[in-house]
Amino acid sequence: MSPEVGRFRAEVRGWLRAHVPAGPLPSVDTAEGFARHRAWERELAAARLSVVSWPPEYGGRGASLLEWLVFEVADAWIGAQAYRLHTFATVGRLAAGGTLGAEASMGKVFWSELDVALHETALELLGPRAEQRGGEDGRWLDGYLFSLGGPIYAGTNEIQRTVIAERLLGLPR
Amino acid sequence: MSCARSAEQEQFAASLHGLLAAADAPAAARQWASGDHAAGLALWRKLAGLGVTALAVPERYGGLGAGFGDVMVACEELGHHAVPGPVAETAAAVPVLLAGLADERLCARWLPGLAAGDLVATLAVPPWRPYAADADTAGLILLAEPGAVRLAAAGARHRSVDPARSLSEVSGREALAQGPATAAAVARAREAGTLACAAQLLGAGRALLEASVRHAGQRAQFGRPVGAFQAVKHQLADVAVGLEFARPLLDAAAAAMTLGGHVKGVAAKGGPASEAGDGDGPTATRDVSAAKVACTSAAQRAARAALQVHGAIGYTQEHDLHLWLTKVRALAGAWGSQSEHRARVMAAVAAHGGLPWS
């Protein structure tokens, strides 16, 4: 968990310890219950905790973006690490005199889909700067546009999937 | 750096596959689900005969003191055959916990029985594993918390989506270990259990793909086997790609874990410690989480595709497919959710710098 998410968690926990009513609230069907529930909702809103995924300017904290980034960036790292380790294993096999056949199709599909996903994540992180051509930020757009060719060149990924299915899995032609 | 499996490990996996195929593991799982554990426990003793239960137990307590790579080969094959029972607990987490506590009395009391396959053990490791799996079949139930490891009693029992599995609430009794050293042993046991669970998921995913390929080659529609249709082929090709690229993460995590513990084994490769490169600690937790995320995703993709390719027959309990489908769903959320593991990867990667908010 990033320090930022860690701080948010600590803040929420501390706030809840200090503010959560001791006992269960009365039913909202009663006038007293309705008033107590509304007071609790107002307290939550004052702490900007009732709509944490909304943007800050609307009383939220943009939390969903943070969660989403953890998801996307972690998956990008995991995918890149898997590709790196898989390539080491393949190189090791080739160095030991092995050959490379239809299994290369799996690498092609995995890498090209990862390349697109990784660049999409980068553009999302760049936000309004993502569309810029040229310059430091523009490198990511260049990479993204190039990555779009990945699933097409060197045999489209549809061809590769058919190769995997027929030659590696043995499905009928 | 390569963490690929050795020829000995491939042979070990093939031996386990042969044993489990001959022993009709699905029948044992069905009996286990009906409350009759005899066939499952007999299967467990057969696996012990091949050393499965001894791998994670140090040699001085009757074990093989194997590396995590060997333990994961075994757990993957048990997942491949949907073997019922507390697999990750008995084969990995509990022996790693007891050995890690390094208390002569505790080790001598339980490790020889675990190694011999006479003792089935389970544990709860809150918050990731608040329940003990299959406590009703276990001769040893532990509650492992950072501050203390306790003997535990099973309380309320919950059914699992996997009919051959149950979850029990536990309450801690006699403290077996307390103090700062306990936390390290509990953490290591949690990593071991998590990785074993990932290995089971990878094995189950492979079995689901194999069953799907078999079915798609036999079942005919519109005058052709359904496997001849590109829509089916491409789904199964994506399953194959997911499984293929989850394996190196599992192997690398096992190598990183091995650095922190024993390195010898029945099927250990030449120099596992020198091959890993990264070291135990933050890297091991990162690698274990990466493996769990990838194996879970790959197995879930395999499960969805398998159900779709099998059509209505795969949805029934009469077909064995459900043994794997439900096990994948149960194990996917066990030993930490996907978002918890992604958060751990993120924390470790961010700590090394290079990310926008680090």
Coordinates of C-alpha atoms in Angstrom, one line a residue:
Chain A
M1 CA 0.0 0.0 0.0
S2 CA 1.4 3.4 -0.9
P3 CA 2.1 5.9 2.0
E4 CA -0.8 8.0 0.7
V5 CA -3.3 5.1 0.9
G6 CA -1.8 4.2 4.3
R7 CA -2.4 7.7 5.6
F8 CA -5.9 7.7 4.3
R9 CA -6.6 4.4 6.0
A10 CA -5.1 5.6 9.3
E11 CA -7.2 8.8 9.2
V12 CA -10.4 6.9 8.5
R13 CA -9.8 4.4 11.2
G14 CA -9.0 7.2 13.7
W15 CA -12.1 9.1 12.7
L16 CA -14.3 6.1 12.9
R17 CA -13.0 5.3 16.4
A18 CA -13.8 8.8 17.6
H19 CA -17.1 9.3 15.8
V20 CA -19.1 6.0 15.3
P21 CA -22.1 6.0 17.7
A22 CA -21.7 3.6 20.6
G23 CA -24.9 1.6 20.0
P24 CA -27.0 0.9 16.9
L25 CA -29.1 3.8 15.7
P26 CA -32.9 3.5 16.1
S27 CA -34.8 2.5 12.9
V28 CA -35.2 5.2 10.2
D29 CA -38.9 4.4 10.3
T30 CA -39.2 6.5 13.6
A31 CA -38.8 10.2 13.7
E32 CA -36.0 10.0 16.2
G33 CA -34.2 7.4 14.2
F34 CA -34.5 9.4 11.0
A35 CA -33.0 12.5 12.8
R36 CA -30.2 10.5 14.3
H37 CA -29.4 8.9 10.9
R38 CA -29.4 12.3 9.2
A39 CA -27.1 13.7 11.8
W40 CA -24.7 10.8 11.3
E41 CA -24.8 11.3 7.5
R42 CA -24.0 15.0 8.0
E43 CA -21.1 14.1 10.3
L44 CA -19.7 11.8 7.6
A45 CA -20.1 14.4 4.9
A46 CA -18.4 17.0 7.0
A47 CA -15.4 14.7 7.2
R48 CA -15.6 14.2 3.4
L49 CA -16.2 10.5 4.0
S50 CA -19.6 9.9 2.6
V51 CA -18.6 10.0 -1.1
V52 CA -14.9 9.2 -1.0
S53 CA -14.8 8.2 -4.7
W54 CA -16.2 11.6 -5.9
P55 CA -13.8 14.3 -6.9
P56 CA -12.6 16.6 -4.1
E57 CA -14.4 19.6 -5.5
Y58 CA -17.7 17.8 -4.9
G59 CA -16.9 16.8 -1.3
G60 CA -15.1 13.5 -2.1
R61 CA -11.5 12.5 -2.2
G62 CA -11.0 11.0 -5.6
A63 CA -10.4 7.7 -3.8
S64 CA -11.6 5.5 -6.7
L65 CA -8.9 6.9 -8.9
L66 CA -6.3 5.9 -6.3
E67 CA -7.7 2.4 -5.9
W68 CA -7.9 2.1 -9.7
L69 CA -4.3 3.1 -10.1
V70 CA -3.2 0.6 -7.6
F71 CA -5.1 -2.0 -9.6
E72 CA -3.8 -1.0 -13.0
V73 CA -0.2 -0.2 -12.1
A74 CA 0.2 -3.3 -10.0
D75 CA -1.1 -5.4 -12.9
A76 CA 1.2 -3.7 -15.3
W77 CA 4.2 -4.5 -13.1
I78 CA 3.0 -8.1 -12.6
G79 CA 2.6 -8.5 -16.3
A80 CA 6.0 -7.1 -17.1
Q81 CA 7.7 -9.3 -14.5
A82 CA 5.9 -12.4 -15.9
Y83 CA 7.1 -11.5 -19.4
R84 CA 10.7 -10.9 -18.1
L85 CA 10.9 -14.2 -16.2
H86 CA 9.3 -16.1 -19.1
T87 CA 11.8 -14.7 -21.5
F88 CA 14.7 -15.7 -19.2
A89 CA 13.3 -19.3 -19.2
T90 CA 13.0 -19.3 -23.0
V91 CA 16.5 -18.0 -23.5
G92 CA 17.8 -20.6 -21.0
R93 CA 16.1 -23.3 -23.0
L94 CA 17.5 -22.1 -26.3
A95 CA 21.0 -21.7 -24.8
A96 CA 20.7 -25.4 -23.7
G97 CA 20.1 -26.4 -27.3
G98 CA 16.3 -26.3 -27.3
T99 CA 14.1 -25.0 -30.1
L100 CA 11.3 -22.5 -30.3
G101 CA 8.1 -23.5 -32.1
A102 CA 4.4 -22.6 -31.8
E103 CA 4.8 -21.6 -28.1
A104 CA 6.3 -18.3 -29.5
S105 CA 2.7 -17.4 -30.4
M106 CA 1.9 -17.3 -26.6
G107 CA 4.6 -14.8 -26.1
K108 CA 3.4 -12.7 -29.0
V109 CA -0.2 -12.5 -27.7
F110 CA 0.9 -11.9 -24.1
W111 CA 3.4 -9.2 -24.8
S112 CA 1.4 -7.2 -27.4
E113 CA -1.7 -7.1 -25.1
L114 CA 0.5 -6.1 -22.2
D115 CA 2.1 -3.4 -24.2
V116 CA -1.3 -1.8 -25.1
A117 CA -2.6 -2.1 -21.5
L118 CA 0.6 -0.6 -20.1
H119 CA 0.5 2.4 -22.4
E120 CA -3.2 2.9 -21.7
T121 CA -2.4 3.0 -18.0
A122 CA 0.4 5.5 -18.6
L123 CA -1.9 7.8 -20.6
E124 CA -4.5 7.6 -17.9
L125 CA -1.9 8.7 -15.4
L126 CA -0.9 11.6 -17.7
G127 CA -4.5 12.8 -17.7
P128 CA -4.9 16.0 -19.7
R129 CA -1.3 15.8 -20.9
A130 CA -1.9 12.4 -22.5
E131 CA -2.9 13.8 -25.9
Q132 CA 0.3 15.9 -26.4
R133 CA 2.5 15.1 -29.4
G134 CA 6.2 15.5 -28.9
G135 CA 8.2 16.4 -25.8
E136 CA 8.7 14.3 -22.7
D137 CA 5.1 13.4 -22.1
G138 CA 4.5 12.8 -25.8
R139 CA 6.8 9.8 -25.7
W140 CA 4.0 7.8 -24.0
L141 CA 1.6 8.7 -26.8
D142 CA 4.2 7.6 -29.3
G143 CA 4.6 4.3 -27.4
Y144 CA 0.8 3.9 -27.3
L145 CA 0.4 4.4 -31.0
F146 CA 3.2 2.0 -31.7
S147 CA 1.7 -0.5 -29.3
L148 CA -1.6 -0.5 -31.2
G149 CA 0.3 -2.2 -34.1
G150 CA 1.5 -5.0 -31.8
P151 CA -1.6 -7.2 -32.0
I152 CA -1.6 -6.7 -35.8
Y153 CA 2.0 -7.1 -37.1
A154 CA 4.0 -10.3 -37.2
G155 CA 0.8 -12.3 -37.6
T156 CA -2.3 -10.9 -36.0
N157 CA -3.3 -12.1 -32.6
E158 CA -6.2 -13.9 -34.1
I159 CA -3.8 -15.9 -36.2
Q160 CA -1.6 -16.5 -33.1
R161 CA -4.6 -17.7 -31.1
T162 CA -5.6 -20.1 -33.8
V163 CA -2.0 -21.4 -33.9
I164 CA -2.0 -21.8 -30.1
A165 CA -5.4 -23.7 -30.2
E166 CA -4.5 -26.0 -33.0
R167 CA -0.7 -26.7 -32.6
L168 CA -0.3 -26.4 -28.8
L169 CA -3.7 -27.4 -27.4
G170 CA -4.5 -29.8 -30.3
L171 CA -8.0 -28.5 -31.1
P172 CA -9.4 -29.7 -34.5
R173 CA -8.9 -27.6 -37.6
Chain B
M1 CA 18.2 -15.5 -13.8
S2 CA 16.0 -18.5 -14.5
C3 CA 13.7 -20.2 -12.1
A4 CA 12.5 -22.8 -14.5
R5 CA 11.8 -26.2 -13.1
S6 CA 14.5 -28.9 -13.0
A7 CA 14.2 -32.3 -14.8
E8 CA 13.9 -33.8 -11.3
Q9 CA 11.0 -31.5 -10.4
E10 CA 9.2 -32.4 -13.7
Q11 CA 9.6 -36.1 -12.8
F12 CA 8.3 -35.5 -9.3
A13 CA 5.2 -33.8 -10.8
A14 CA 4.7 -36.7 -13.3
S15 CA 4.9 -39.2 -10.4
L16 CA 2.3 -37.3 -8.5
H17 CA 0.1 -37.0 -11.6
G18 CA 0.3 -40.7 -12.2
L19 CA -0.6 -41.5 -8.6
L20 CA -3.5 -39.2 -8.4
A21 CA -4.9 -40.2 -11.8
A22 CA -4.8 -43.9 -10.7
A23 CA -6.3 -43.1 -7.3
D24 CA -9.5 -41.4 -8.7
A25 CA -9.1 -38.2 -6.8
P26 CA -12.5 -36.8 -8.0
A27 CA -14.2 -39.8 -6.3
A28 CA -12.4 -39.0 -3.1
A29 CA -13.4 -35.3 -3.4
R30 CA -17.1 -36.3 -3.9
Q31 CA -17.0 -38.6 -0.8
W32 CA -15.2 -35.8 1.1
A33 CA -18.1 -33.5 0.2
S34 CA -20.6 -36.0 1.5
G35 CA -18.9 -36.1 4.9
D36 CA -16.9 -39.3 4.3
H37 CA -13.2 -38.4 4.6
A38 CA -11.8 -42.0 4.5
A39 CA -10.9 -42.0 0.8
G40 CA -9.4 -38.5 1.0
L41 CA -7.3 -39.4 4.0
A42 CA -6.1 -42.6 2.3
L43 CA -5.1 -40.5 -0.7
W44 CA -3.3 -38.2 1.7
R45 CA -1.3 -41.1 3.0
K46 CA -0.4 -42.3 -0.5
L47 CA 0.9 -38.8 -1.2
A48 CA 2.9 -39.0 2.0
G49 CA 4.5 -42.1 0.5
L50 CA 5.9 -39.9 -2.3
G51 CA 7.1 -37.4 0.2
V52 CA 4.5 -34.6 -0.3
T53 CA 3.9 -34.1 3.4
A54 CA 7.6 -34.3 4.3
L55 CA 8.8 -31.6 1.9
A56 CA 8.4 -28.6 4.2
V57 CA 9.5 -30.4 7.3
P58 CA 13.2 -30.2 8.4
E59 CA 15.2 -33.4 8.1
R60 CA 15.8 -33.7 11.8
Y61 CA 12.1 -34.1 12.4
G62 CA 11.6 -36.8 9.8
G63 CA 11.1 -34.5 6.9
L64 CA 12.9 -33.8 3.6
G65 CA 13.8 -30.2 4.2
A66 CA 13.0 -29.4 0.6
G67 CA 12.9 -26.0 -1.0
F68 CA 9.7 -24.1 -1.7
G69 CA 10.1 -24.9 -5.4
D70 CA 9.5 -28.6 -4.6
V71 CA 6.6 -27.8 -2.2
M72 CA 4.9 -25.8 -5.0
V73 CA 5.4 -28.6 -7.6
A74 CA 3.4 -30.8 -5.2
C75 CA 0.7 -28.3 -4.4
E76 CA 0.2 -27.5 -8.1
E77 CA -0.3 -31.2 -8.8
L78 CA -2.8 -31.5 -5.9
G79 CA -4.7 -28.6 -7.3
H80 CA -4.5 -30.2 -10.8
H81 CA -6.4 -33.2 -9.3
A82 CA -8.7 -31.2 -7.0
V83 CA -7.4 -33.1 -4.0
P84 CA -9.7 -32.4 -1.0
G85 CA -8.5 -31.2 2.4
P86 CA -6.4 -28.5 3.9
V87 CA -3.6 -28.8 1.3
A88 CA -1.9 -25.4 1.6
E89 CA -2.1 -25.7 5.4
T90 CA -0.8 -29.2 5.9
A91 CA 1.8 -29.2 3.1
A92 CA 3.1 -25.7 3.6
A93 CA 1.8 -23.2 6.2
V94 CA 1.7 -25.4 9.3
P95 CA 5.1 -27.1 8.9
V96 CA 6.7 -23.7 8.0
L97 CA 5.1 -22.1 11.1
L98 CA 6.2 -24.8 13.5
A99 CA 9.7 -25.0 12.0
G100 CA 9.9 -21.2 12.1
L101 CA 9.0 -21.0 15.8
A102 CA 12.2 -23.2 16.4
D103 CA 10.8 -24.6 19.6
E104 CA 12.3 -28.1 20.1
R105 CA 9.3 -29.2 22.1
L106 CA 6.7 -28.1 19.5
C107 CA 8.6 -29.4 16.6
A108 CA 9.1 -32.8 18.1
R109 CA 5.5 -33.0 19.1
W110 CA 3.9 -32.4 15.6
L111 CA 6.4 -32.3 12.8
P112 CA 7.2 -36.1 12.6
G113 CA 3.4 -36.8 12.3
L114 CA 3.0 -34.2 9.6
A115 CA 6.0 -35.5 7.7
A116 CA 4.6 -39.1 7.9
G117 CA 1.2 -38.0 6.6
D118 CA -0.5 -39.2 9.8
L119 CA -1.4 -35.7 10.9
V120 CA -3.6 -33.4 8.9
A121 CA -3.3 -29.8 10.2
T122 CA -5.1 -26.5 9.6
L123 CA -4.8 -23.0 10.8
A124 CA -6.4 -19.5 10.9
V125 CA -4.1 -16.5 10.1
P126 CA -6.2 -13.4 10.6
P127 CA -6.9 -11.1 8.9
W128 CA -6.4 -12.8 5.5
R129 CA -7.5 -16.2 6.8
P130 CA -9.9 -15.7 9.6
Y131 CA -11.3 -19.2 9.2
A132 CA -9.6 -22.5 9.4
A133 CA -10.2 -24.7 6.4
D134 CA -11.5 -28.3 6.9
A135 CA -11.0 -28.1 10.7
D136 CA -13.3 -31.1 11.1
T137 CA -10.7 -33.4 9.5
A138 CA -7.6 -31.8 11.2
G139 CA -5.8 -33.4 14.1
L140 CA -4.1 -30.0 14.8
I141 CA -5.8 -26.6 14.6
L142 CA -3.7 -23.5 15.2
L143 CA -4.5 -19.8 15.5
A144 CA -1.6 -17.8 14.2
E145 CA -1.5 -14.1 15.1
P146 CA 1.6 -11.8 15.0
G147 CA 1.7 -11.7 18.8
A148 CA 1.1 -15.3 19.6
V149 CA 0.5 -18.8 18.1
R150 CA -2.2 -20.7 20.0
L151 CA -3.8 -24.1 19.9
A152 CA -7.3 -23.5 18.7
A153 CA -10.7 -25.0 19.0
A154 CA -13.1 -25.1 16.1
G155 CA -16.4 -23.2 16.6
A156 CA -19.2 -22.5 14.1
R157 CA -18.7 -24.3 10.8
H158 CA -19.6 -22.6 7.5
R159 CA -20.1 -24.4 4.2
S160 CA -17.9 -23.3 1.2
V161 CA -18.8 -22.9 -2.4
D162 CA -16.5 -25.8 -2.8
P163 CA -18.5 -28.8 -1.5
A164 CA -15.3 -30.6 -0.6
R165 CA -14.3 -27.8 1.8
S166 CA -15.5 -26.2 5.0
L167 CA -14.6 -23.1 6.9
S168 CA -14.5 -23.0 10.7
E169 CA -14.4 -20.1 13.1
V170 CA -11.7 -20.7 15.7
S171 CA -11.1 -19.6 19.3
G172 CA -7.6 -19.5 20.7
R173 CA -6.6 -21.6 23.7
E174 CA -3.2 -22.5 25.1
A175 CA -0.4 -20.2 23.8
L176 CA 2.4 -22.2 22.1
A177 CA 4.6 -19.2 21.3
Q178 CA 4.7 -15.5 22.1
G179 CA 7.1 -12.6 21.5
P180 CA 8.8 -10.8 18.7
A181 CA 10.2 -14.0 17.0
T182 CA 6.7 -15.3 16.7
A183 CA 5.6 -12.6 14.2
A184 CA 8.4 -13.5 11.8
A185 CA 7.4 -17.2 11.9
V186 CA 3.7 -16.3 11.4
A187 CA 4.5 -14.0 8.5
R188 CA 6.6 -16.7 6.8
A189 CA 3.9 -19.3 7.3
R190 CA 1.3 -16.9 5.8
E191 CA 3.6 -16.4 2.7
A192 CA 4.1 -20.2 2.4
G193 CA 0.3 -20.8 2.6
T194 CA -0.4 -18.0 0.1
L195 CA 2.1 -19.4 -2.4
A196 CA 0.8 -23.0 -1.9
C197 CA -2.7 -21.7 -2.6
A198 CA -1.5 -20.0 -5.8
A199 CA 0.1 -23.2 -6.9
Q200 CA -3.2 -25.1 -6.3
L201 CA -5.0 -22.5 -8.4
L202 CA -2.4 -22.9 -11.3
G203 CA -2.9 -26.7 -11.2
A204 CA -6.7 -26.4 -11.1
G205 CA -6.5 -23.9 -14.1
R206 CA -4.5 -26.4 -16.1
A207 CA -7.0 -29.2 -15.3
L208 CA -9.9 -26.9 -16.5
L209 CA -8.1 -26.2 -19.7
E210 CA -7.3 -29.9 -20.3
A211 CA -11.0 -30.8 -19.7
S212 CA -12.1 -28.0 -22.0
V213 CA -9.8 -29.1 -24.8
R214 CA -11.1 -32.7 -24.4
H215 CA -14.7 -31.7 -24.4
A216 CA -14.3 -29.3 -27.3
G217 CA -12.7 -32.1 -29.4
Q218 CA -15.6 -34.5 -28.7
R219 CA -18.8 -32.4 -28.6
A220 CA -20.2 -31.8 -32.0
Q221 CA -22.5 -29.0 -33.2
F222 CA -23.5 -28.1 -36.8
G223 CA -21.6 -31.1 -38.0
R224 CA -18.2 -30.2 -36.5
P225 CA -16.5 -30.5 -33.1
V226 CA -17.1 -27.3 -31.2
G227 CA -13.4 -27.0 -30.8
A228 CA -13.1 -26.3 -34.6
F229 CA -14.9 -23.0 -34.2
Q230 CA -12.6 -20.0 -33.9
A231 CA -14.7 -18.5 -31.1
V232 CA -14.0 -21.5 -28.9
K233 CA -10.3 -21.8 -30.0
H234 CA -9.5 -18.2 -29.1
Q235 CA -11.1 -18.4 -25.7
L236 CA -9.0 -21.5 -24.9
A237 CA -5.8 -19.9 -26.4
D238 CA -6.3 -17.0 -24.0
V239 CA -6.6 -19.4 -21.1
A240 CA -3.3 -21.1 -22.2
V241 CA -1.5 -17.8 -22.4
G242 CA -2.7 -16.7 -18.9
L243 CA -1.5 -20.0 -17.3
E244 CA 1.8 -20.0 -19.3
F245 CA 2.7 -16.5 -17.9
A246 CA 1.6 -17.2 -14.4
R247 CA 4.0 -20.0 -13.9
P248 CA 7.3 -18.0 -14.0
L249 CA 5.9 -15.8 -11.3
L250 CA 5.1 -18.8 -9.1
D251 CA 8.5 -20.3 -9.7
A252 CA 10.3 -17.0 -9.0
A253 CA 8.3 -16.5 -5.7
A254 CA 9.2 -20.0 -4.6
A255 CA 12.9 -19.2 -5.3
A256 CA 12.7 -15.9 -3.4
M257 CA 11.1 -17.7 -0.4
T258 CA 13.6 -20.5 -0.4
L259 CA 16.4 -17.9 0.3
G260 CA 14.9 -17.3 3.7
G261 CA 14.8 -21.0 4.7
H262 CA 15.8 -24.5 3.8
V263 CA 17.3 -25.2 0.4
K264 CA 17.7 -28.9 0.1
G265 CA 15.1 -31.2 -1.3
V266 CA 14.1 -34.4 -3.1
A267 CA 14.0 -32.7 -6.4
A268 CA 16.0 -29.5 -5.6
K269 CA 17.8 -28.1 -8.6
G270 CA 21.5 -27.3 -8.5
G271 CA 21.6 -24.0 -6.7
P272 CA 18.2 -22.5 -6.0
A273 CA 19.5 -19.9 -3.6
S274 CA 22.0 -18.5 -6.0
E275 CA 19.4 -18.3 -8.8
A276 CA 16.9 -16.2 -7.1
G277 CA 18.9 -13.0 -6.9
D278 CA 16.6 -10.8 -5.0
G279 CA 16.4 -12.0 -1.4
D280 CA 13.8 -12.7 1.2
G281 CA 11.8 -9.9 2.9
P282 CA 10.0 -7.2 0.9
T283 CA 10.9 -8.9 -2.4
A284 CA 9.6 -12.3 -1.3
T285 CA 6.3 -10.8 -0.2
R286 CA 6.1 -8.8 -3.5
D287 CA 6.8 -12.0 -5.5
V288 CA 4.3 -14.1 -3.5
S289 CA 1.6 -11.5 -4.1
A290 CA 2.4 -11.2 -7.8
A291 CA 2.2 -15.0 -8.1
K292 CA -1.1 -15.1 -6.3
V293 CA -2.6 -12.4 -8.4
A294 CA -1.5 -14.0 -11.7
C295 CA -2.4 -17.6 -10.7
T296 CA -5.8 -16.5 -9.4
S297 CA -6.6 -14.5 -12.6
A298 CA -5.4 -17.3 -14.9
A299 CA -7.4 -19.9 -13.0
Q300 CA -10.5 -17.8 -12.9
R301 CA -10.2 -17.2 -16.7
A302 CA -9.8 -21.0 -17.1
A303 CA -12.9 -21.6 -15.0
R304 CA -15.1 -19.1 -16.9
A305 CA -13.9 -20.5 -20.3
A306 CA -14.3 -24.1 -19.1
L307 CA -17.9 -23.5 -18.0
Q308 CA -18.7 -21.8 -21.2
V309 CA -17.1 -24.4 -23.5
H310 CA -18.8 -27.3 -21.6
G311 CA -22.2 -25.6 -21.9
A312 CA -25.0 -26.8 -19.7
I313 CA -23.3 -30.1 -18.7
G314 CA -20.6 -28.1 -17.0
Y315 CA -23.1 -26.4 -14.8
T316 CA -24.3 -29.7 -13.2
Q317 CA -23.0 -31.4 -10.1
E318 CA -23.1 -34.7 -12.0
H319 CA -20.2 -33.6 -14.1
D320 CA -16.8 -33.6 -12.3
L321 CA -16.0 -30.2 -13.7
H322 CA -17.7 -28.5 -10.7
L323 CA -15.1 -29.9 -8.4
W324 CA -12.5 -27.7 -10.1
L325 CA -14.8 -24.7 -10.8
T326 CA -15.9 -24.4 -7.2
K327 CA -12.3 -25.0 -5.8
V328 CA -11.0 -22.1 -8.0
R329 CA -13.8 -19.8 -6.7
A330 CA -13.0 -20.8 -3.1
L331 CA -9.2 -20.5 -3.4
A332 CA -9.4 -17.2 -5.3
G333 CA -10.4 -15.3 -2.2
A334 CA -8.4 -17.4 0.3
W335 CA -5.1 -16.2 1.6
G336 CA -5.7 -12.6 0.6
S337 CA -7.9 -11.0 -2.0
Q338 CA -6.7 -9.8 -5.4
S339 CA -6.8 -6.1 -4.3
E340 CA -4.9 -6.9 -1.1
H341 CA -2.2 -8.6 -3.1
R342 CA -2.1 -5.9 -5.8
A343 CA -1.7 -3.3 -2.9
R344 CA 1.3 -5.3 -1.6
V345 CA 2.9 -5.4 -5.0
M346 CA 2.3 -1.7 -5.4
A347 CA 3.8 -0.9 -2.0
A348 CA 7.0 -2.9 -2.7
V349 CA 7.4 -1.5 -6.2
A350 CA 6.7 2.1 -5.0
A351 CA 9.3 1.7 -2.2
H352 CA 11.9 1.1 -4.8
G353 CA 11.1 4.5 -6.4
G354 CA 10.2 5.5 -9.9
L355 CA 6.4 5.8 -9.4
P356 CA 4.5 9.0 -9.4
W357 CA 3.5 9.0 -5.7
S358 CA 6.5 7.3 -4.2

